[in-house]
Coordinates of C-alpha atoms in Angstrom, one line a residue:
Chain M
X13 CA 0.7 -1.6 -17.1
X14 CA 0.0 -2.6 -13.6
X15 CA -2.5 -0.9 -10.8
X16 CA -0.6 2.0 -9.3
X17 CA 2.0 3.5 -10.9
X18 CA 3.4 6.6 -9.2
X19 CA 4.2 9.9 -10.8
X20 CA 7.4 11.2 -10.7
X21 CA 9.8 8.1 -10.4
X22 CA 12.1 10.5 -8.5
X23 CA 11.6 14.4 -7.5
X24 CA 14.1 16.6 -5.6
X25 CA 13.0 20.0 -4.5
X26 CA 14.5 22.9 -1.7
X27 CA 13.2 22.4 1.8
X28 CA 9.9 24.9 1.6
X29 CA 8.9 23.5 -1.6
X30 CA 6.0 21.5 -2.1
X31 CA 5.9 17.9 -3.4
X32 CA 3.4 16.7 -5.1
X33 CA 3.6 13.1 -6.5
X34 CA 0.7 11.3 -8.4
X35 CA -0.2 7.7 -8.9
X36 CA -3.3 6.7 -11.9
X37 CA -4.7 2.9 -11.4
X38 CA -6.4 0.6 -13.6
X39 CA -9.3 -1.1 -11.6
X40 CA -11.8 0.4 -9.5
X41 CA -11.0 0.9 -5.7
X42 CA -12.7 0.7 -2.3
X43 CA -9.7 3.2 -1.0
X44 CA -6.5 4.1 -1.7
X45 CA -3.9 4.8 0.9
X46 CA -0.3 6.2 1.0
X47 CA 2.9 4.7 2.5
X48 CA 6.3 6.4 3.8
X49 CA 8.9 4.0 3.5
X50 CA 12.5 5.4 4.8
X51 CA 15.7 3.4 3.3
X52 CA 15.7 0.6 4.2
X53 CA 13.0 0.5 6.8
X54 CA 9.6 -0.5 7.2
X55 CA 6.5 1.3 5.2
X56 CA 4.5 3.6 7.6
X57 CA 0.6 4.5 6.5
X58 CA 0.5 8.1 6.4
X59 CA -3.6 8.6 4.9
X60 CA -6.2 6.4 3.7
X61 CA -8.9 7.7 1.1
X62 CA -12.3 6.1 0.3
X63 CA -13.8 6.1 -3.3
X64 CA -16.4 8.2 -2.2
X65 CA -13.9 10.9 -0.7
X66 CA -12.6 13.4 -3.1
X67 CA -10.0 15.0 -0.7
X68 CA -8.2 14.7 2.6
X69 CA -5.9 16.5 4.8
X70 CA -3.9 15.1 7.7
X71 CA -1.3 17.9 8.8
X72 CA 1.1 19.1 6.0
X73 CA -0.3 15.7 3.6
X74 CA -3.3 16.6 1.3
X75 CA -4.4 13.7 -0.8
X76 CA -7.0 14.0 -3.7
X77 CA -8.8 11.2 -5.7
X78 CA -10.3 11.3 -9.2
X79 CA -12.3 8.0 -9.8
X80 CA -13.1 9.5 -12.7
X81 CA -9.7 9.5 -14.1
X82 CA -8.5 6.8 -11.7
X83 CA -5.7 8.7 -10.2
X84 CA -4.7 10.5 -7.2
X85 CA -2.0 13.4 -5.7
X86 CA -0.3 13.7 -2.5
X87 CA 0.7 17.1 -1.4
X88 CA 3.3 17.8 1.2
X89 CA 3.4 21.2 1.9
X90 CA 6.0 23.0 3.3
X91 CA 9.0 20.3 2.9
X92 CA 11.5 19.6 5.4
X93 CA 14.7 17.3 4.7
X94 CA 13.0 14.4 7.0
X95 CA 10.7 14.1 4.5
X96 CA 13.1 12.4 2.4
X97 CA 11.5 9.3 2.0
X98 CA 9.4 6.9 -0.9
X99 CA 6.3 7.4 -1.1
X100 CA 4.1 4.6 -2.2
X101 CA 0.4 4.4 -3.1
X102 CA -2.0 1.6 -2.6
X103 CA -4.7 0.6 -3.7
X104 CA -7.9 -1.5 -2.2
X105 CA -9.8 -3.2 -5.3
X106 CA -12.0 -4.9 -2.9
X107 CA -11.3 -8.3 -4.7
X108 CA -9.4 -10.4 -2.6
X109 CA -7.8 -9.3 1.2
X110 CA -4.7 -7.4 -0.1
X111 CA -3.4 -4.1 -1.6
X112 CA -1.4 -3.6 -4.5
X113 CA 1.3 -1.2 -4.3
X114 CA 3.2 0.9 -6.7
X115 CA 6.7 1.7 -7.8
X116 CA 6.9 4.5 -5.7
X117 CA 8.2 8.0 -6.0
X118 CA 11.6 8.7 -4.1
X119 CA 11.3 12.0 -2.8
X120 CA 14.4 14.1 -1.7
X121 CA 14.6 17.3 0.3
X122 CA 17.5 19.2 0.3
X123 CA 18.1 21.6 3.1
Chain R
X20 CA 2.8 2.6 20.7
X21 CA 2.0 -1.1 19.8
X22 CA 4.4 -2.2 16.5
X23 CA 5.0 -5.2 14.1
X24 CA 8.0 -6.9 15.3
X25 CA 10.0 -8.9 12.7
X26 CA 13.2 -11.3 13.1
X27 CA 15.8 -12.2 12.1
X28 CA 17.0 -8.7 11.1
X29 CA 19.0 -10.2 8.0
X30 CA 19.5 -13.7 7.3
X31 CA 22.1 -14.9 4.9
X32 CA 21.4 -18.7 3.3
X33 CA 23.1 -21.1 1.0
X34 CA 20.7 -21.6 -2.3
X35 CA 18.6 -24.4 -1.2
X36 CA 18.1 -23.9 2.2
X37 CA 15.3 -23.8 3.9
X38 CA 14.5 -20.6 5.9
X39 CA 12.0 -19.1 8.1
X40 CA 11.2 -15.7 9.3
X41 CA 9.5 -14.4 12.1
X42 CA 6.8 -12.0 12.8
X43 CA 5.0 -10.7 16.1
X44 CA 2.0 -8.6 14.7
X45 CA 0.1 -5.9 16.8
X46 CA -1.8 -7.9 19.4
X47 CA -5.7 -7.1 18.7
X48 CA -5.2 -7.9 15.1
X49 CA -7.1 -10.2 13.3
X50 CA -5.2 -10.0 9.6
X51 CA -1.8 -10.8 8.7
X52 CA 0.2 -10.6 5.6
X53 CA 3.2 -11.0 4.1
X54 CA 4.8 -8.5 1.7
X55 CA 8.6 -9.0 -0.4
X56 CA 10.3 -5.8 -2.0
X57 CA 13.3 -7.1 -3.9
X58 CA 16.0 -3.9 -3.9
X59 CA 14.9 -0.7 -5.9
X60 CA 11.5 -2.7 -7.0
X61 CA 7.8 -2.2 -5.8
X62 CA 6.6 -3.8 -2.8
X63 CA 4.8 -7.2 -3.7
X64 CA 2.2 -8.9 -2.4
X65 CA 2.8 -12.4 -1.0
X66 CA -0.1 -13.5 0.9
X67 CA -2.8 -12.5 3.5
X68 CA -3.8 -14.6 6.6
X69 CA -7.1 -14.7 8.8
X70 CA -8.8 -17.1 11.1
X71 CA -5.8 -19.3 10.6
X72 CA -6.2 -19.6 6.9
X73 CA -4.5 -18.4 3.7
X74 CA -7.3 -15.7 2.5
X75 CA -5.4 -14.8 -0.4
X76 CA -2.1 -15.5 -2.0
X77 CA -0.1 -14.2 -5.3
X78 CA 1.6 -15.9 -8.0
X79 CA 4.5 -15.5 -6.1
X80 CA 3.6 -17.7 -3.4
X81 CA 4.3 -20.8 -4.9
X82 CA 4.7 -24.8 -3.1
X83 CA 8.4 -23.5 -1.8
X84 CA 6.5 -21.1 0.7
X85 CA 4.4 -21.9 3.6
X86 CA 3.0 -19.3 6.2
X87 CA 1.7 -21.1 9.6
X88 CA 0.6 -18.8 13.3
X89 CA 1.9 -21.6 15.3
X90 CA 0.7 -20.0 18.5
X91 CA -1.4 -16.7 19.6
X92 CA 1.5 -14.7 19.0
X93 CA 3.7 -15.7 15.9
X94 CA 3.1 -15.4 12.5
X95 CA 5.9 -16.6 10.1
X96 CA 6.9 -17.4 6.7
X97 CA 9.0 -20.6 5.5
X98 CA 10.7 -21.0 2.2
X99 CA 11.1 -24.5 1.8
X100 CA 14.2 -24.5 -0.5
X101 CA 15.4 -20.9 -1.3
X102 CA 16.5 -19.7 -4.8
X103 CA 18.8 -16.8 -5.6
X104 CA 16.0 -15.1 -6.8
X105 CA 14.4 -15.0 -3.0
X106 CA 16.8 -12.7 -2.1
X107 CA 14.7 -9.4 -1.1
X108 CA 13.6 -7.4 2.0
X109 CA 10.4 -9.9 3.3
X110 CA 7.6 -7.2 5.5
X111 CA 5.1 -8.9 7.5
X112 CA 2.0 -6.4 8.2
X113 CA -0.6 -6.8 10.4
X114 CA -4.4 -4.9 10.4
X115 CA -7.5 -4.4 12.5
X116 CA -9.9 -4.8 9.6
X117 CA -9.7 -6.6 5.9
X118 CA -9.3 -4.2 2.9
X119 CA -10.6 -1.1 4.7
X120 CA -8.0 0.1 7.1
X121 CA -4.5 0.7 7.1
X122 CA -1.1 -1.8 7.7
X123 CA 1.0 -1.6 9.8
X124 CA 4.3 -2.9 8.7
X125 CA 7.4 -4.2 10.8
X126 CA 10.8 -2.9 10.1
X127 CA 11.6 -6.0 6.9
X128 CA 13.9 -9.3 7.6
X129 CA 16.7 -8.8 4.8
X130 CA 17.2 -12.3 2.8
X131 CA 20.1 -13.4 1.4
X132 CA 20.3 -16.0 -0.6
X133 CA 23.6 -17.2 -2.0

């Protein structure tokens, strides 16, 4: 399988809820960020994580990352409908100027 | 807030014909890619640019595709001689640093190819 597969494919939860999507890699990692991407529009950074960082916050987002188990969650808290959205991660292998994305998990938010 | 501008918006083409799409990265950035997502798929890497070099490129980025930053401002990608299986959404992404930081992505030039 390839390096950063998301987890769910697809998740739809109340606004209020919280999302939490996962996404395990293969390689090791200098960071691993995670991407909005609205239909049909451009992909928008929302956090960036180092190796050595376990967990970060930025607003509603919480992200964690296991190099152990070579995975990592994002948390939205609190969901609103504009979250609707894919979320992508990405990871850093340090080999080569470039990250490798995922498949993605499309998130929707009913209101 | 300074963005990645991309044209044209969406571009349709006859199979075979050449194409080339535009990009106007953030100005104080040094690295420049190009990304493809073909509809419902993952977002694929196509090829990363600094110092006016190729740094790195994917299998994807075969002889039918060229990048060139023709001037200070311009970045774009040419697809010498496009087959139906070019059609995608085409990102262009532009960042401060290599590997470390974040991208920041313009809004995708829609190809067609038909």
């Amino acid at each position: 399988s390839q390096q950063g597969e998301e987890d769910p494919q697809a998740l739809s939860i109340q606004e209020g809820e919280n999302a939490t999507m996962n996404c395990s890699y293969k390689t090791s990692i200098n960071n691993l960020q995670w991407y909005r991407q609205n239909s049909g529009r451009g992909l928008v950074h929302l956090i960036l994580i180092r190796s050595n960082e376990r967990e970060k916050h930025s607003g509603r987002l919480r992200v964690t990352l296991d190099t152990s188990k070579k995975s990592s969650s994002l948390l939205i808290t609190a969901s609103r409908a504009a979250d609707t959205a894919s979320y992508f991660c990405a990871t850093d292998t340090g080999r080569g100027n470039m990250l490798t994305f995922g498949g993605g998990t499309r998130l929707m938010v009913k209101p | 807030e300074p963005e990645v501008t991309q044209t044209p918006s969406h571009q349709v083409t006859q199979m075979g014909q050449e194409v080339i799409l535009r990009c106007v990265p953030i100005s104080n950035h040094l690295y420049f890619y190009w990304y493809r997502q073909i509809l419902g798929q993952k977002v694929e890497f196509l090829v990363s640019f600094y110092n006016n070099e190729i740094s790195e490129k994917s299998e994807i980025f075969d002889d039918q595709f060229s990048v060139e930053r023709p001037d200070g401002s311009n970045f774009t990608l040419k697809i010498r001689s496009t087959k139906l299986e070019d059609s995608a959404m085409y990102f262009c992404a532009s960042g401060e640093v290599a590997n470390t930081g974040e991208l920041f992505f313009g809004e995708g030039s829609r190809l067609t190819v038909l």
